[in-house]
Each structure stands twice: as structure tokens, then as C-alpha cells.
Amino acid sequence: MGFFKTLLRRKATVPAKASACVSVDASRSASGNAGAVSLKDIAASVTVLETVPAVPVSLVNGGKLGADETSVFKGWVSDPATFHLYDLRDVVLDRSLMVFLKDGKPVLETAYVQDPAAVAALEVRPQDLITVPDDTSPAAICCDHWDSNYYHWLSHTLPTLHALRITKHQNARLMLPPHMRAWQADTLALSGFDVTQGLPLENGKQYAFSRVLYADYVRGAGDFSVSPLSRAAYESLAATQPSTGPRDLRIFIERGPASNRRIPNEAELTAALQARGFLCVRAENFSAAEQIQLFKRARLVVGQLGSGMANCVWCQPGTVMFELVAEHHQNPCNLLMGMQAGLLYWGKLMPTGQQTDDHIAQSEKPLDIASVLRELDQIEPYLPPV
């Protein structure tokens, strides 16, 4: 099924190299281009933030239930990696691609899931160039080009903010999305940053910096590594919200109106889970604080690949995460978010009728709801106590 199945076969059989899969293409391009420049080459200084080992996934009952059920991602191992904060000088940022240029050359390591042809064609455009004035506090990049996506904000921005805090750059001027969502402003405030001191970056423009801070988390280098720094970032935000009740919730995250990866009979699944006492939610209807409060109370979280599942980082350790995994897009990004929080994982493969790896395509087959309920029954003994 394309890239992710290749990745999973590799992880199940051999130790992973120290790179996140979303950064592999850019890293290989850089190594194969004699004229390429690296972040370390152009940084005035480099701070090592953390070095993390490979970690095997923690699955419900070791990944086996009954006689026939086996969890998706059984045998999966996270990537070992070292993460850095770079102090860059005299660089240009292309806002649309969120790729840096140094002396007119793209810094390929910063090309997070970008078309290689578009990156290769990138050059400084004087008519679109805006010079960011110097200040007593350095500028800092805190988000990728998918800055309106909740998962990307949680996985890339929040660890970057924590890295800035622990390196004593709490007063850094954040380079922000042009149109801040309420949950973005909320999480910035909860992280201790003043959104009014940031600079919104406009798509189509380029920005010249005499100095700017950039962390590896922004470029997705930690997407498939278990990072204690990321976990500390989530725990610090979760600690800002008081408990609103006991740890007694079974939560189902609906896709609702989202067109990507929709299953045709989700409404039937919602009804079946509600009949079993599940709280069925659409996470986008809650504020950032409400999402944190809600998921801190979870014993079990069920859902498909999607930004709502990123809320598992607010769950308490030992919570069970039950993911419905489309056969045409077996992406372990939610699994990794659960590993950051110390959760137990169960992945149920959903036959979809799609034959090619595609993170957008809808399922052509209805979900076997009876089998979902049967596996939920088997998982029940592994839930943490109320």
C-alpha cells in the first residue's frame, strides 16, 4: 500500500535508522546533492535538545486478542533520533513551502512533505521579500505549512514551544499563521507565550531574517520518535486544567462531516457505541481547554486517523487507545502520539476497498460494526480502573 506499508515492513524486521519517515525524502535528497546545505552547516550555534532511543510499541495484551484478532502495527518500533535547536543567521523563509534558503539555495532538510520539484525550483523573489527587523529577542519558527491542522500543531508546535522555554527563549518572537484559530491562541497562552508579540506570516511572501531559531520538531523529524520533551510539553499544558470529574469516560471521536477517510456507516457505529455508554464527540466543537479536560478523564478512546485522535496526548498513562486503521492508509502517527503519553494501543484494520495508499480517499466498504464491538468486549479487562 505504498510508502507507509514499506515503512512498516522495515520496522517490523530491522532496527530503524535515526530519522523520521516524513523527513527521509528530504534527508536523502540533501545527501545526494553535492551543492546542498544543511541546518548544521548554516547555524551559528546548535543546541542538542534530547537524544531518544528506539521504543517498541505497547499493545493491549501484546497485540493478540482471542484466536484471530491481531493489532495493526504489532512489532512496530519507533525511530531513535537526536533533536536540535538551530540558531540560524541571514536566511530567507519561503512562507508557502516553509522552506529556508541560504545564499539562494533551499535548505532541503526543512522541506517537510513537499514536492521535490517545487523545492528545487525555489529561489528568492525580491518582489515578495519582507525583512524581519532585528529585536532584542530572536524570531522563532514554530509551525509547518499545515499550520491550521490540529495534529500538526500538537505534534510540531507544542514541542517547539517547550524547547524554546527550556532553552530560555520564552520571549522569542513567534512567526505565526496568518489567521490564528481560537485553539491555537489558547494553546499559545497556556504554554506561556504572548500571541500579540508574534508576527503573522503571509502565504506567498518570503521573509529575510538576520537571526531566527528553528527546532527539528517543526520539520517533522520527531513524528515517529518517542520524545520525552514532547511528553513534557503536553503534560505542562494538561497541568493547567483542573480535573472535572473521575477517569470514567469511554470516548468515540467521530469524523462527522470530514470528507477525508470517511466510512459510509459511521452513524451506525456512533449509535452502537452510544448504546454502550460511550461519549461520542466531534473534537472540533470543543475549546482547547475543554479538549484537555475531556481526554484527561478517558479510560478508552476510539477513533480513526484524524486530528481529533491527537487529543490522546492529554490522556493519563494506561488509557487504552483503539484506532480504526484504514487498510489504504496505515499511518502510525496516532500510534506515536499515544506512545508519547504512555497509552496502550489497539489497532483494528478496516477493509476499505481502496487499492492504493491515499490519506484522503473514503472507504468503499462499510465497517463491520459487530467485529468492532466484539474486540471492544475483549479489550474491556485491560482498561484502567475508574
mmCIF file of C-alpha atoms in Angstrom, residues 45-179:
data_model
loop_
_atom_site.group_PDB
_atom_site.id
_atom_site.type_symbol
_atom_site.label_atom_id
_atom_site.label_comp_id
_atom_site.label_asym_id
_atom_site.label_seq_id
_atom_site.Cartn_x
_atom_site.Cartn_y
_atom_site.Cartn_z
ATOM 1 C CA SER A 45 25.069 27.541 17.072
ATOM 2 C CA VAL A 46 23.321 24.212 17.588
ATOM 3 C CA THR A 47 21.780 23.107 20.886
ATOM 4 C CA VAL A 48 21.117 19.407 21.451
ATOM 5 C CA LEU A 49 17.638 19.203 22.977
ATOM 6 C CA GLU A 50 17.409 15.449 23.521
ATOM 7 C CA THR A 51 18.577 12.085 22.212
ATOM 8 C CA VAL A 52 15.940 9.357 22.239
ATOM 9 C CA PRO A 53 16.225 5.581 21.761
ATOM 10 C CA ALA A 54 14.047 3.268 19.718
ATOM 11 C CA VAL A 55 10.974 2.191 21.692
ATOM 12 C CA PRO A 56 8.739 -0.841 20.995
ATOM 13 C CA VAL A 57 5.008 -0.189 20.896
ATOM 14 C CA SER A 58 2.924 -1.109 23.951
ATOM 15 C CA LEU A 59 -0.087 -3.079 22.720
ATOM 16 C CA VAL A 60 -3.111 -4.415 24.534
ATOM 17 C CA ASN A 61 -2.209 -7.994 25.575
ATOM 18 C CA GLY A 62 0.880 -7.894 23.400
ATOM 19 C CA GLY A 63 -1.188 -7.330 20.265
ATOM 20 C CA LYS A 64 -3.287 -10.530 20.361
ATOM 21 C CA LEU A 65 -6.921 -10.973 21.355
ATOM 22 C CA GLY A 66 -8.857 -14.215 21.201
ATOM 23 C CA ALA A 67 -7.916 -16.671 18.491
ATOM 24 C CA ASP A 68 -7.992 -14.409 15.458
ATOM 25 C CA GLU A 69 -7.537 -10.734 16.304
ATOM 26 C CA THR A 70 -4.090 -9.186 15.882
ATOM 27 C CA SER A 71 -3.395 -5.495 16.339
ATOM 28 C CA VAL A 72 -2.197 -3.387 13.451
ATOM 29 C CA PHE A 73 1.415 -2.237 13.976
ATOM 30 C CA LYS A 74 2.320 -5.327 16.016
ATOM 31 C CA GLY A 75 6.118 -5.373 16.186
ATOM 32 C CA TRP A 76 6.404 -1.675 15.403
ATOM 33 C CA VAL A 77 9.409 0.169 16.849
ATOM 34 C CA SER A 78 9.861 3.933 16.993
ATOM 35 C CA ASP A 79 12.844 5.717 15.466
ATOM 36 C CA PRO A 80 15.864 6.678 17.555
ATOM 37 C CA ALA A 81 16.843 10.304 16.959
ATOM 38 C CA THR A 82 18.614 13.392 18.229
ATOM 39 C CA PHE A 83 16.764 16.709 18.140
ATOM 40 C CA HIS A 84 18.346 20.139 17.940
ATOM 41 C CA LEU A 85 17.555 23.833 18.178
ATOM 42 C CA TYR A 86 19.350 25.787 15.439
ATOM 43 C CA ASP A 87 20.300 29.452 15.696
ATOM 44 C CA LEU A 88 20.222 30.456 12.026
ATOM 45 C CA ARG A 89 21.688 33.646 10.586
ATOM 46 C CA ASP A 90 20.987 35.515 7.338
ATOM 47 C CA VAL A 91 18.392 33.168 5.886
ATOM 48 C CA VAL A 92 15.186 33.581 3.893
ATOM 49 C CA LEU A 93 11.987 31.658 4.645
ATOM 50 C CA ASP A 94 9.528 30.876 1.855
ATOM 51 C CA ARG A 95 6.197 31.083 3.678
ATOM 52 C CA SER A 96 4.178 28.885 1.320
ATOM 53 C CA LEU A 97 6.573 25.922 1.453
ATOM 54 C CA MET A 98 8.029 26.791 4.888
ATOM 55 C CA VAL A 99 11.450 26.057 3.417
ATOM 56 C CA PHE A 100 14.559 28.075 4.257
ATOM 57 C CA LEU A 101 17.027 29.371 1.686
ATOM 58 C CA LYS A 102 20.639 30.197 2.425
ATOM 59 C CA ASP A 103 22.601 32.168 -0.173
ATOM 60 C CA GLY A 104 19.790 31.449 -2.610
ATOM 61 C CA LYS A 105 19.874 27.661 -2.082
ATOM 62 C CA PRO A 106 16.979 25.735 -0.482
ATOM 63 C CA VAL A 107 17.840 24.010 2.794
ATOM 64 C CA LEU A 108 16.407 20.622 1.884
ATOM 65 C CA GLU A 109 16.100 19.399 5.473
ATOM 66 C CA THR A 110 13.354 21.975 6.018
ATOM 67 C CA ALA A 111 11.238 20.669 3.112
ATOM 68 C CA TYR A 112 8.647 18.848 5.239
ATOM 69 C CA VAL A 113 6.479 16.698 2.910
ATOM 70 C CA GLN A 114 6.983 18.997 -0.069
ATOM 71 C CA ASP A 115 7.156 18.289 -3.797
ATOM 72 C CA PRO A 116 10.888 17.919 -4.578
ATOM 73 C CA ALA A 117 10.381 19.682 -7.907
ATOM 74 C CA ALA A 118 8.804 22.694 -6.182
ATOM 75 C CA VAL A 119 11.657 22.830 -3.673
ATOM 76 C CA ALA A 120 14.298 22.505 -6.391
ATOM 77 C CA ALA A 121 12.708 25.419 -8.286
ATOM 78 C CA LEU A 122 12.559 27.628 -5.190
ATOM 79 C CA GLU A 123 14.519 30.865 -5.281
ATOM 80 C CA VAL A 124 14.482 34.221 -3.559
ATOM 81 C CA ARG A 125 11.843 36.523 -5.061
ATOM 82 C CA PRO A 126 12.802 40.148 -4.346
ATOM 83 C CA GLN A 127 9.279 41.376 -5.119
ATOM 84 C CA ASP A 128 7.857 39.129 -2.353
ATOM 85 C CA LEU A 129 10.638 39.620 0.188
ATOM 86 C CA ILE A 130 9.931 41.158 3.603
ATOM 87 C CA THR A 131 12.770 41.883 6.002
ATOM 88 C CA VAL A 132 12.005 40.945 9.608
ATOM 89 C CA PRO A 133 13.507 43.688 11.783
ATOM 90 C CA ASP A 134 16.026 42.836 14.457
ATOM 91 C CA ASP A 135 14.897 42.916 18.052
ATOM 92 C CA THR A 136 16.301 42.182 21.473
ATOM 93 C CA SER A 137 14.549 38.788 21.278
ATOM 94 C CA PRO A 138 15.199 36.412 18.363
ATOM 95 C CA ALA A 139 12.489 35.365 15.955
ATOM 96 C CA ALA A 140 11.416 31.706 16.097
ATOM 97 C CA ILE A 141 9.614 29.438 13.629
ATOM 98 C CA CYS A 142 7.012 27.379 15.477
ATOM 99 C CA CYS A 143 4.808 25.726 12.823
ATOM 100 C CA ASP A 144 4.899 23.927 9.480
ATOM 101 C CA HIS A 145 2.941 24.726 6.299
ATOM 102 C CA TRP A 146 -0.084 22.755 7.599
ATOM 103 C CA ASP A 147 -0.435 25.290 10.392
ATOM 104 C CA SER A 148 -4.249 25.081 10.545
ATOM 105 C CA ASN A 149 -4.155 21.343 11.313
ATOM 106 C CA TYR A 150 -4.666 20.413 14.960
ATOM 107 C CA TYR A 151 -2.467 17.289 14.788
ATOM 108 C CA HIS A 152 0.418 19.222 13.240
ATOM 109 C CA TRP A 153 0.069 21.974 15.809
ATOM 110 C CA LEU A 154 0.194 19.484 18.674
ATOM 111 C CA SER A 155 2.998 17.341 17.245
ATOM 112 C CA HIS A 156 5.240 20.118 15.887
ATOM 113 C CA THR A 157 4.369 23.433 17.524
ATOM 114 C CA LEU A 158 3.865 22.464 21.173
ATOM 115 C CA PRO A 159 7.219 20.627 21.473
ATOM 116 C CA THR A 160 8.906 23.593 19.784
ATOM 117 C CA LEU A 161 7.370 25.996 22.311
ATOM 118 C CA HIS A 162 8.586 23.779 25.153
ATOM 119 C CA ALA A 163 12.060 23.671 23.603
ATOM 120 C CA LEU A 164 12.104 27.470 23.484
ATOM 121 C CA ARG A 165 11.084 27.616 27.150
ATOM 122 C CA ILE A 166 13.740 25.234 28.434
ATOM 123 C CA THR A 167 16.461 26.984 26.401
ATOM 124 C CA LYS A 168 15.440 30.324 27.955
ATOM 125 C CA HIS A 169 13.869 31.751 24.791
ATOM 126 C CA GLN A 170 10.475 32.355 26.372
ATOM 127 C CA ASN A 171 10.484 35.894 24.910
ATOM 128 C CA ALA A 172 11.155 34.773 21.332
ATOM 129 C CA ARG A 173 9.005 36.473 18.682
ATOM 130 C CA LEU A 174 6.950 33.642 17.227
ATOM 131 C CA MET A 175 6.332 33.547 13.487
ATOM 132 C CA LEU A 176 2.632 32.661 13.384
ATOM 133 C CA PRO A 177 -0.078 31.551 10.925
ATOM 134 C CA PRO A 178 -1.823 34.474 9.200
ATOM 135 C CA HIS A 179 -5.217 33.519 10.619
#
